[in-house]
XYZ file of C-alpha atoms in Angstrom:
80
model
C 0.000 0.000 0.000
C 1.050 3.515 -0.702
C 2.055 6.404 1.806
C -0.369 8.804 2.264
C 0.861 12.490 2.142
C -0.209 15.373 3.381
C 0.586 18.590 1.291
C 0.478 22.130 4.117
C -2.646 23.101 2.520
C -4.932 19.656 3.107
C -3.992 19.663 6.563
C -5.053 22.969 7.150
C -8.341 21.865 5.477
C -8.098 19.015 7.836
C -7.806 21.075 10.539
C -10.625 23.627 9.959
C -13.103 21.544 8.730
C -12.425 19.286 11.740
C -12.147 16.241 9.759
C -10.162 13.047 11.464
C -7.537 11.485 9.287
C -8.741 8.529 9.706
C -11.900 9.323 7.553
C -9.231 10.776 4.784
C -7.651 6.955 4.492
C -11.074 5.397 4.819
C -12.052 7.388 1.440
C -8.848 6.574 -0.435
C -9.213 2.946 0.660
C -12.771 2.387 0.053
C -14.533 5.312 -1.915
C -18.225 5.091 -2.936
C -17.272 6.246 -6.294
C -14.284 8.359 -7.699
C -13.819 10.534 -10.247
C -10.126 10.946 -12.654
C -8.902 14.149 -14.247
C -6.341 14.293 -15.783
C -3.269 13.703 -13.002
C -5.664 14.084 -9.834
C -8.388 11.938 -8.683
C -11.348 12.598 -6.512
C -12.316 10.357 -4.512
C -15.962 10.554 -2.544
C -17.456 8.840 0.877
C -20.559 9.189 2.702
C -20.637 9.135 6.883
C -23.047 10.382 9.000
C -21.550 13.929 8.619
C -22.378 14.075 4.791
C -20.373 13.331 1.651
C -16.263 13.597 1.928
C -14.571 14.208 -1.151
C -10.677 14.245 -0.878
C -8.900 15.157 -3.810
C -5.049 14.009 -4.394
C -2.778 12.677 -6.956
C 0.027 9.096 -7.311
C 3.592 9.256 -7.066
C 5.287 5.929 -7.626
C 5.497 5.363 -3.676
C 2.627 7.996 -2.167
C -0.340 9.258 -2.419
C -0.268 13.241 -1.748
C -3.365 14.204 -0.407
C -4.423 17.789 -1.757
C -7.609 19.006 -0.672
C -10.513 17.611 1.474
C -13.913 19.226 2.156
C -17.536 18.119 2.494
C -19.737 18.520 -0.650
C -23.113 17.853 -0.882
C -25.126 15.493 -3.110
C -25.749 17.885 -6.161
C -21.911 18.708 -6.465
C -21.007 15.153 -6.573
C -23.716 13.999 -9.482
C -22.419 17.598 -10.929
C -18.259 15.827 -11.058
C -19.370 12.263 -12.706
């Protein structure tokens, strides 16, 4: 399995949105769906909070996390 990274500017995302890491490896791991563009990849999960999307990008050896945020359903049919 990959290394998940943390660019400065998802943990402050992390951080303010008060989402747990855990829920961050949960989506990579298992999304409901995801979506590709071009280098990145969005990947989506639903908890009890709402919908998680976490956005990030492959490196031979990592996964570098880039953004996370909650979205709700209409944004998410809006990506596919």
């Amino acid at each position: 399995m990959k290394r998940l990274v943390f660019t400065e500017h998802a943990i402050a995302r992390l951080r303010c949105r008060r989402i747990e890491r855990d829920m961050i490896i949960s989506v990579v791991n298992n999304p409901s769906f995801i979506v590709v563009r071009d280098d990145e990849t969005e990947a989506y999960r639903e908890f009890s909070k709402g919908l998680l999307k976490v956005v990030y990008t492959e490196k031979e050896r990592f996964i570098i996390i880039i953004t996370v945020y909650w979205v709700d359903g209409d944004e998410a049919k809006d990506n596919i």
